[in-house]
Coordinates of C-alpha atoms in Angstrom, one line a residue:
Chain Z
X1 CA -61.1 -17.6 -2.1
X2 CA -61.9 -21.4 -2.6
X3 CA -64.6 -22.5 -4.8
X4 CA -66.0 -26.1 -5.0
X5 CA -64.4 -27.2 -8.3
X6 CA -61.0 -29.0 -8.8
X7 CA -58.3 -27.5 -6.6
X8 CA -55.4 -28.4 -8.9
X9 CA -51.9 -28.7 -7.3
X10 CA -52.4 -28.3 -3.6
X11 CA -48.6 -27.5 -2.9
X12 CA -48.6 -24.9 -5.5
X13 CA -51.8 -23.4 -4.1
X14 CA -50.4 -23.2 -0.6
X15 CA -47.2 -21.7 -1.9
X16 CA -49.3 -18.9 -3.3
X17 CA -50.9 -17.9 0.0
X18 CA -49.5 -15.1 2.2
X19 CA -50.0 -15.0 5.9
X20 CA -52.2 -11.9 5.9
X21 CA -54.6 -13.2 3.1
X22 CA -58.2 -13.3 4.1
X23 CA -59.5 -16.8 3.3
X24 CA -63.1 -17.1 2.0
X25 CA -64.8 -20.4 1.2
X26 CA -67.6 -20.5 -1.4
X27 CA -69.8 -23.5 -0.4
X28 CA -67.9 -26.6 -1.5
X29 CA -64.6 -24.8 -1.3
X30 CA -64.8 -25.4 2.5
X31 CA -63.6 -29.0 1.8
X32 CA -60.4 -27.6 0.0
X33 CA -59.9 -25.4 3.0
X34 CA -60.2 -28.3 5.5
X35 CA -57.8 -30.6 3.5
X36 CA -55.3 -27.8 3.2
X37 CA -55.5 -27.0 7.0
X38 CA -56.8 -23.5 6.3
X39 CA -59.4 -21.9 8.4
X40 CA -61.8 -19.7 6.3
X41 CA -62.7 -16.3 7.8
X42 CA -66.0 -16.4 6.1
X43 CA -68.1 -19.3 4.4
X44 CA -70.6 -18.0 1.9
X45 CA -73.1 -20.4 0.2
X46 CA -76.1 -22.6 0.6
X47 CA -74.1 -25.3 2.3
X48 CA -75.6 -28.1 0.0
X49 CA -72.2 -29.4 -0.9
X50 CA -70.4 -29.1 2.4
X51 CA -70.4 -32.4 4.4
X52 CA -70.5 -32.9 8.1
X53 CA -66.6 -32.8 8.4
X54 CA -66.5 -29.6 6.5
X55 CA -69.1 -27.8 8.7
X56 CA -67.5 -29.2 11.9
X57 CA -64.1 -27.7 10.7
X58 CA -65.5 -24.2 10.2
X59 CA -67.7 -24.3 13.3
X60 CA -64.8 -25.4 15.4
X61 CA -62.7 -22.5 14.3
X62 CA -65.3 -19.7 14.5
X63 CA -65.7 -19.1 10.7
X64 CA -68.6 -16.7 10.1
X65 CA -71.2 -18.4 8.0
X66 CA -73.2 -16.4 5.4
X67 CA -76.0 -18.9 4.6
X68 CA -78.2 -18.5 1.4
X69 CA -81.2 -20.6 0.4
X70 CA -80.6 -23.4 -2.0
X71 CA -83.1 -22.0 -4.4
X72 CA -81.4 -18.7 -5.4
X73 CA -80.7 -16.5 -8.3
X74 CA -76.9 -16.5 -8.0
X75 CA -74.1 -19.3 -7.8
X76 CA -72.2 -19.6 -4.4
X77 CA -69.2 -18.3 -6.2
X78 CA -71.0 -15.0 -7.4
X79 CA -72.2 -14.5 -3.9
X80 CA -68.8 -15.2 -2.3
X81 CA -67.1 -12.8 -4.9
X82 CA -69.8 -10.1 -4.1
X83 CA -68.8 -10.4 -0.5
X84 CA -65.1 -10.3 -1.2
X85 CA -65.3 -7.2 -3.5
X86 CA -67.4 -5.4 -0.8
X87 CA -64.3 -5.5 1.3
X88 CA -62.3 -3.6 -1.5
X89 CA -59.3 -5.9 -1.7
X90 CA -56.3 -5.2 -3.7
X91 CA -56.9 -8.5 -5.6
X92 CA -58.8 -11.8 -5.2
X93 CA -57.3 -15.1 -6.2
X94 CA -59.9 -17.9 -6.7
X95 CA -59.0 -21.6 -6.3
X96 CA -61.2 -24.4 -7.3
X97 CA -63.0 -22.5 -10.1
X98 CA -62.3 -25.1 -12.8
X99 CA -63.9 -28.5 -13.1
X100 CA -65.5 -30.9 -15.5
X101 CA -69.0 -29.4 -15.3
X102 CA -68.3 -27.2 -18.3
X103 CA -71.3 -24.9 -17.7
X104 CA -70.1 -24.2 -14.2
X105 CA -66.5 -23.7 -15.2
X106 CA -67.7 -21.2 -18.0
X107 CA -69.9 -19.4 -15.6
X108 CA -67.0 -19.1 -13.2
X109 CA -64.8 -17.6 -15.9
X110 CA -67.5 -15.3 -17.1
X111 CA -67.8 -13.9 -13.5
X112 CA -64.6 -12.1 -14.3
X113 CA -66.8 -9.9 -16.5
X114 CA -69.6 -9.3 -13.8
X115 CA -70.3 -5.6 -13.9
X116 CA -70.1 -5.3 -10.1
X117 CA -66.7 -6.8 -9.9
X118 CA -65.1 -4.5 -12.6
X119 CA -63.1 -2.6 -10.1
X120 CA -61.5 -5.6 -8.6
X121 CA -58.5 -7.6 -9.9
X122 CA -59.7 -11.2 -9.9
X123 CA -57.7 -14.3 -11.0
X124 CA -58.9 -17.8 -11.3
X125 CA -56.0 -20.2 -10.6
X126 CA -55.2 -23.9 -10.0
X127 CA -51.5 -23.5 -9.1
X128 CA -50.4 -24.1 -12.7
X129 CA -52.8 -22.2 -14.9
X130 CA -54.2 -18.7 -14.3
X131 CA -57.1 -17.0 -16.0
X132 CA -57.7 -13.3 -15.7
X133 CA -59.1 -10.5 -17.8
X134 CA -57.3 -7.5 -19.2
X135 CA -59.1 -4.2 -20.1
X136 CA -56.2 -1.8 -20.3
X137 CA -52.9 -3.3 -19.2
X138 CA -51.4 -6.2 -17.5
X139 CA -47.9 -7.3 -16.4
X140 CA -47.2 -11.0 -16.0
X141 CA -44.3 -12.8 -14.4
X142 CA -43.2 -16.2 -15.6
X143 CA -40.4 -18.2 -17.0
X144 CA -39.3 -18.7 -20.5
X145 CA -41.5 -21.3 -22.2
X146 CA -44.7 -20.6 -20.2
X147 CA -47.8 -20.6 -22.4
X148 CA -49.9 -17.5 -22.8
X149 CA -53.2 -17.2 -24.6
X150 CA -55.1 -14.2 -25.4
X151 CA -58.8 -14.8 -26.0
X152 CA -60.9 -11.8 -27.1
X153 CA -64.3 -11.7 -25.0
X154 CA -65.5 -8.6 -26.7
X155 CA -66.7 -8.9 -30.3
X156 CA -63.8 -6.8 -31.4
X157 CA -60.7 -5.9 -29.4
X158 CA -58.6 -3.0 -30.6
X159 CA -55.1 -1.9 -30.1
X160 CA -53.7 -5.2 -28.5
X161 CA -50.1 -5.1 -27.9
X162 CA -47.9 -7.9 -26.3
X163 CA -44.2 -7.9 -25.7
X164 CA -42.0 -10.7 -24.1
X165 CA -43.6 -13.3 -26.2
X166 CA -42.5 -15.5 -29.1
X167 CA -45.1 -13.8 -31.4
X168 CA -45.0 -10.2 -30.5
X169 CA -48.3 -8.4 -31.1
X170 CA -48.3 -4.7 -32.1
X171 CA -51.6 -2.6 -32.0
X172 CA -53.5 -5.6 -33.4
X173 CA -57.3 -6.0 -33.8
X174 CA -58.6 -9.5 -32.5
X175 CA -62.0 -10.8 -33.3
X176 CA -63.9 -12.9 -30.8
X177 CA -63.9 -16.6 -31.8
X178 CA -60.5 -16.4 -33.7
X179 CA -57.6 -18.2 -32.2
X180 CA -54.6 -16.1 -33.2
X181 CA -53.8 -15.4 -29.6
X182 CA -53.7 -19.1 -28.5
X183 CA -50.6 -20.8 -27.3
X184 CA -47.9 -18.0 -27.5
X185 CA -44.8 -18.4 -25.3
X186 CA -42.8 -16.4 -22.8
X187 CA -39.3 -15.6 -24.1
X188 CA -38.1 -14.2 -20.8
X189 CA -39.7 -13.7 -17.4
X190 CA -41.9 -10.6 -18.1
X191 CA -44.8 -10.0 -20.5
X192 CA -46.6 -6.8 -20.9
X193 CA -50.1 -6.6 -22.4
X194 CA -52.0 -3.6 -23.5
X195 CA -55.5 -3.3 -24.8
X196 CA -57.0 -0.1 -26.2
X197 CA -60.7 -1.1 -26.3
X198 CA -62.5 -4.3 -25.4
X199 CA -61.8 -7.2 -23.0
X200 CA -59.3 -10.1 -23.4
X201 CA -59.2 -13.2 -21.3
X202 CA -55.5 -14.0 -20.5
X203 CA -54.6 -17.7 -19.9
X204 CA -51.1 -18.3 -18.4
X205 CA -49.9 -21.9 -18.1
X206 CA -46.7 -22.3 -16.1
X207 CA -44.0 -24.7 -17.1
X208 CA -41.8 -24.0 -14.2
X209 CA -41.5 -26.1 -10.9
X210 CA -42.8 -23.5 -8.6
X211 CA -45.9 -22.2 -10.2
X212 CA -47.3 -18.8 -9.2
X213 CA -50.3 -16.9 -10.1
X214 CA -50.1 -13.6 -12.0
Chain K
X1 CA -65.6 -33.6 -35.9
X2 CA -63.0 -34.9 -33.4
X3 CA -60.6 -32.5 -31.6
X4 CA -57.7 -33.5 -29.4
X5 CA -59.2 -32.8 -25.9
X6 CA -60.8 -35.3 -23.7
X7 CA -63.3 -37.4 -25.5
X8 CA -65.8 -38.0 -22.6
X9 CA -68.0 -41.1 -22.7
X10 CA -66.9 -43.2 -25.8
X11 CA -70.2 -45.3 -25.9
X12 CA -72.3 -42.2 -25.8
X13 CA -70.2 -40.6 -28.5
X14 CA -70.7 -43.6 -30.8
X15 CA -74.3 -43.6 -30.0
X16 CA -74.6 -40.1 -31.5
X17 CA -73.1 -40.8 -34.8
X18 CA -75.1 -41.5 -37.9
X19 CA -74.0 -43.7 -40.7
X20 CA -74.0 -40.8 -43.3
X21 CA -72.0 -38.4 -41.0
X22 CA -68.8 -37.1 -42.5
X23 CA -66.0 -37.6 -40.0
X24 CA -63.4 -34.8 -39.7
X25 CA -60.3 -35.2 -37.4
X26 CA -58.7 -32.0 -36.1
X27 CA -55.1 -33.0 -35.4
X28 CA -55.0 -35.0 -32.1
X29 CA -58.5 -35.9 -32.6
X30 CA -57.2 -38.6 -35.0
X31 CA -56.4 -40.7 -32.0
X32 CA -60.1 -40.7 -30.8
X33 CA -61.1 -41.8 -34.3
X34 CA -58.6 -44.6 -34.3
X35 CA -59.7 -45.8 -30.8
X36 CA -63.3 -45.7 -31.8
X37 CA -62.7 -47.5 -35.0
X38 CA -63.7 -44.5 -37.1
X39 CA -62.1 -43.5 -40.4
X40 CA -62.0 -39.8 -40.8
X41 CA -62.6 -38.5 -44.3
X42 CA -60.3 -35.6 -43.7
X43 CA -57.6 -34.9 -41.1
X44 CA -56.9 -31.2 -40.7
X45 CA -54.0 -29.9 -38.7
X46 CA -50.3 -29.6 -38.1
X47 CA -49.9 -33.3 -37.1
X48 CA -47.8 -32.3 -34.1
X49 CA -49.9 -34.4 -31.7
X50 CA -50.7 -37.4 -34.0
X51 CA -48.5 -40.3 -33.2
X52 CA -47.3 -43.0 -35.7
X53 CA -50.2 -45.4 -35.0
X54 CA -52.6 -42.4 -35.7
X55 CA -51.0 -41.5 -38.9
X56 CA -50.8 -45.2 -39.9
X57 CA -54.5 -45.5 -39.3
X58 CA -55.5 -42.6 -41.5
X59 CA -53.0 -43.3 -44.3
X60 CA -54.2 -46.9 -44.4
X61 CA -57.8 -45.9 -45.1
X62 CA -57.2 -43.2 -47.6
X63 CA -58.1 -40.1 -45.4
X64 CA -57.4 -36.8 -47.1
X65 CA -54.7 -34.9 -45.1
X66 CA -54.8 -31.1 -45.1
X67 CA -51.5 -30.3 -43.5
X68 CA -50.7 -26.9 -41.9
X69 CA -47.4 -25.6 -40.5
X70 CA -46.9 -25.9 -36.6
X71 CA -46.2 -22.1 -36.5
X72 CA -49.6 -20.9 -37.7
X73 CA -52.2 -18.2 -36.7
X74 CA -55.1 -20.5 -36.0
X75 CA -55.6 -23.6 -33.8
X76 CA -56.2 -26.9 -35.5
X77 CA -59.8 -26.8 -34.4
X78 CA -60.5 -23.4 -36.0
X79 CA -58.9 -24.7 -39.3
X80 CA -60.9 -27.9 -39.1
X81 CA -64.2 -26.0 -38.4
X82 CA -63.4 -23.6 -41.3
X83 CA -63.1 -26.6 -43.6
X84 CA -66.3 -28.3 -42.3
X85 CA -68.2 -25.0 -42.6
X86 CA -67.2 -24.6 -46.2
X87 CA -69.2 -27.8 -46.9
X88 CA -72.4 -26.1 -45.7
X89 CA -73.4 -28.9 -43.4
X90 CA -76.8 -29.0 -41.6
X91 CA -74.9 -29.1 -38.3
X92 CA -71.5 -29.9 -36.8
X93 CA -71.0 -31.9 -33.7
X94 CA -67.5 -31.5 -32.1
X95 CA -66.2 -34.1 -29.7
X96 CA -62.9 -33.7 -27.7
X97 CA -63.3 -29.9 -27.4
X98 CA -63.0 -29.9 -23.7
X99 CA -60.0 -30.6 -21.5
X100 CA -57.8 -29.4 -18.6
X101 CA -55.9 -26.9 -20.6
X102 CA -58.4 -24.2 -19.6
X103 CA -57.2 -21.6 -22.3
X104 CA -57.7 -24.1 -25.1
X105 CA -61.1 -25.3 -23.7
X106 CA -62.2 -21.7 -23.6
X107 CA -60.8 -21.0 -27.0
X108 CA -62.8 -23.9 -28.4
X109 CA -66.0 -22.7 -26.7
X110 CA -65.3 -19.2 -28.1
X111 CA -65.0 -20.7 -31.6
X112 CA -68.9 -21.0 -31.4
X113 CA -68.7 -17.1 -31.8
X114 CA -66.4 -17.0 -34.8
X115 CA -67.8 -14.7 -37.3
X116 CA -67.2 -17.1 -40.2
X117 CA -69.2 -19.8 -38.5
X118 CA -72.2 -17.7 -37.6
X119 CA -74.3 -19.5 -40.3
X120 CA -73.6 -23.1 -39.0
X121 CA -75.1 -24.8 -36.1
X122 CA -72.2 -26.1 -34.1
X123 CA -72.3 -28.1 -30.8
X124 CA -69.5 -29.1 -28.6
X125 CA -70.3 -32.4 -26.8
X126 CA -68.7 -35.1 -24.7
X127 CA -71.6 -37.5 -24.8
X128 CA -73.1 -36.2 -21.5
X129 CA -72.6 -32.4 -21.7
X130 CA -73.3 -30.2 -24.7
X131 CA -72.4 -26.6 -25.2
X132 CA -73.9 -24.5 -28.0
X133 CA -75.1 -20.9 -28.7
X134 CA -78.4 -19.5 -29.2
X135 CA -78.9 -16.1 -31.0
X136 CA -82.6 -16.3 -31.8
X137 CA -84.2 -19.6 -30.7
X138 CA -83.3 -23.1 -29.9
X139 CA -85.2 -26.3 -29.1
X140 CA -83.6 -28.9 -26.8
X141 CA -84.7 -32.5 -26.2
X142 CA -83.8 -34.2 -22.8
X143 CA -85.3 -36.0 -19.8
X144 CA -86.8 -34.4 -16.6
X145 CA -83.9 -33.5 -14.3
X146 CA -81.4 -32.7 -17.1
X147 CA -79.5 -29.5 -16.0
X148 CA -79.6 -26.5 -18.3
X149 CA -77.5 -23.4 -17.9
X150 CA -77.9 -20.1 -19.9
X151 CA -74.7 -17.9 -19.9
X152 CA -74.9 -14.5 -21.6
X153 CA -71.9 -14.0 -23.8
X154 CA -73.0 -10.5 -24.9
X155 CA -72.7 -7.8 -22.4
X156 CA -76.5 -7.6 -22.3
X157 CA -78.9 -10.1 -23.7
X158 CA -82.6 -9.0 -24.1
X159 CA -85.9 -10.8 -24.4
X160 CA -84.7 -14.1 -23.0
X161 CA -87.5 -16.6 -22.6
X162 CA -87.2 -20.3 -21.6
X163 CA -90.0 -22.8 -21.1
X164 CA -89.9 -26.4 -20.0
X165 CA -87.7 -25.6 -17.0
X166 CA -88.0 -25.5 -13.3
X167 CA -87.4 -21.7 -13.3
X168 CA -89.3 -20.3 -16.3
X169 CA -87.8 -17.1 -17.8
X170 CA -90.1 -14.6 -19.6
X171 CA -88.7 -11.9 -21.6
X172 CA -85.8 -11.4 -19.1
X173 CA -82.6 -9.3 -19.5
X174 CA -79.4 -11.2 -18.7
X175 CA -76.1 -9.4 -17.9
X176 CA -72.8 -11.1 -18.8
X177 CA -71.0 -12.4 -15.7
X178 CA -74.3 -12.9 -13.7
X179 CA -75.3 -16.4 -12.9
X180 CA -79.1 -16.3 -12.8
X181 CA -79.2 -18.8 -15.7
X182 CA -77.0 -21.4 -14.1
X183 CA -78.2 -25.0 -13.1
X184 CA -81.8 -24.7 -14.2
X185 CA -83.7 -28.1 -14.7
X186 CA -85.8 -29.8 -17.3
X187 CA -89.3 -30.5 -16.0
X188 CA -90.2 -32.5 -19.1
X189 CA -88.6 -33.7 -22.3
X190 CA -88.5 -30.4 -24.3
X191 CA -87.2 -26.9 -23.6
X192 CA -87.7 -23.9 -25.9
X193 CA -85.4 -21.0 -25.7
X194 CA -85.8 -17.6 -27.2
X195 CA -83.5 -14.6 -27.4
X196 CA -84.3 -11.3 -28.9
X197 CA -80.9 -9.7 -28.9
X198 CA -77.5 -10.9 -28.0
X199 CA -75.9 -14.3 -27.7
X200 CA -76.3 -16.9 -25.0
X201 CA -74.2 -20.0 -24.4
X202 CA -76.3 -22.9 -23.5
X203 CA -75.0 -25.8 -21.4
X204 CA -77.1 -29.0 -21.3
X205 CA -75.9 -31.8 -19.0
X206 CA -77.8 -35.0 -19.3
X207 CA -78.8 -37.3 -16.3
X208 CA -80.4 -40.0 -18.4
X209 CA -78.7 -43.3 -19.3
X210 CA -78.5 -42.7 -23.0
X211 CA -77.1 -39.3 -23.5
X212 CA -77.7 -37.4 -26.7
X213 CA -76.6 -34.1 -28.0
X214 CA -79.1 -31.4 -28.6

């Protein structure tokens, strides 16, 4: 899925796509698709930030357009994720979710906690950095030196364990707002995270030359 | 307080400072102080991202340096806020809290929810955009057209009311992850927010020529 924020590293983003991925554009994300030469299957949004070239691109290739009014109760990315989750995908990778409108970036990150999306594995990614949540367990693949941050989103997160990192965590309690989990580092290529109760936001920043999401 | 992220609009930042403000630098924030010609009273951090010119600046003017080891359990901004809150200020304005390391930006935003800082009014600001939390009520000053986003940080926030906005809210329930509160607009110069239970993150993006924080 492509949202309308900053894309990040275009080559790394293309590198992450597989041939059988379904591409969905959320409003301004259409521009990213056009510039990357991708044809979205579906465009969801109010079309207020898609220009003539973007619309021409999707109309030419038969993209299904799911148009919403400008004055609506949900952001384009929430609407697009609702559509994507209704297809019951194995996972959703969202590009263009980050940007310099901090309220929008934060709203996009908090979408990971949307009650309707709880059953879907969603990751926000710019090719170099990935944000996703862990409620029970999560395995990550990277390279030694990759940065990993664990940010509690619940007031109290219990039973947090993390292996494969410079600072190992064993059955710890993390309190929201504290920064104990910021800027840990991969010691090898695999990290395993476990959480007994609560939700943790996981930030993974890659240092390698071929970024991946995960 | 100056943190080490992106400063934003330097003129707008200077415009926000009052003569009797106590200036605190959190590690790399020292550079912002130097470039703005400000002398921090205190520098808190591990000094790993302050260069020779930054250190020369603070040493020349007698800044108190509170140095922590590089390998520590808390970020420099958490340490600096702990120091600032111990002084029981009326409010703390943090510049340089946002940047392109998304995990750090989010950790900085979540510091607003740190249990130890609950008694202090803290706002993160880049001169144009301000993020702060509301637990009970908050009054904001802006100009017509300013953007305002309300992002629930508690799983459920009850009794949310907002006046002075294009879309008035009256005693609403907001669920975390939903985007109903994103991109509302000031209709006049004052907005009043009330929350009965739960915590809401408030993003205020100014459209006027003389940005203020609030």
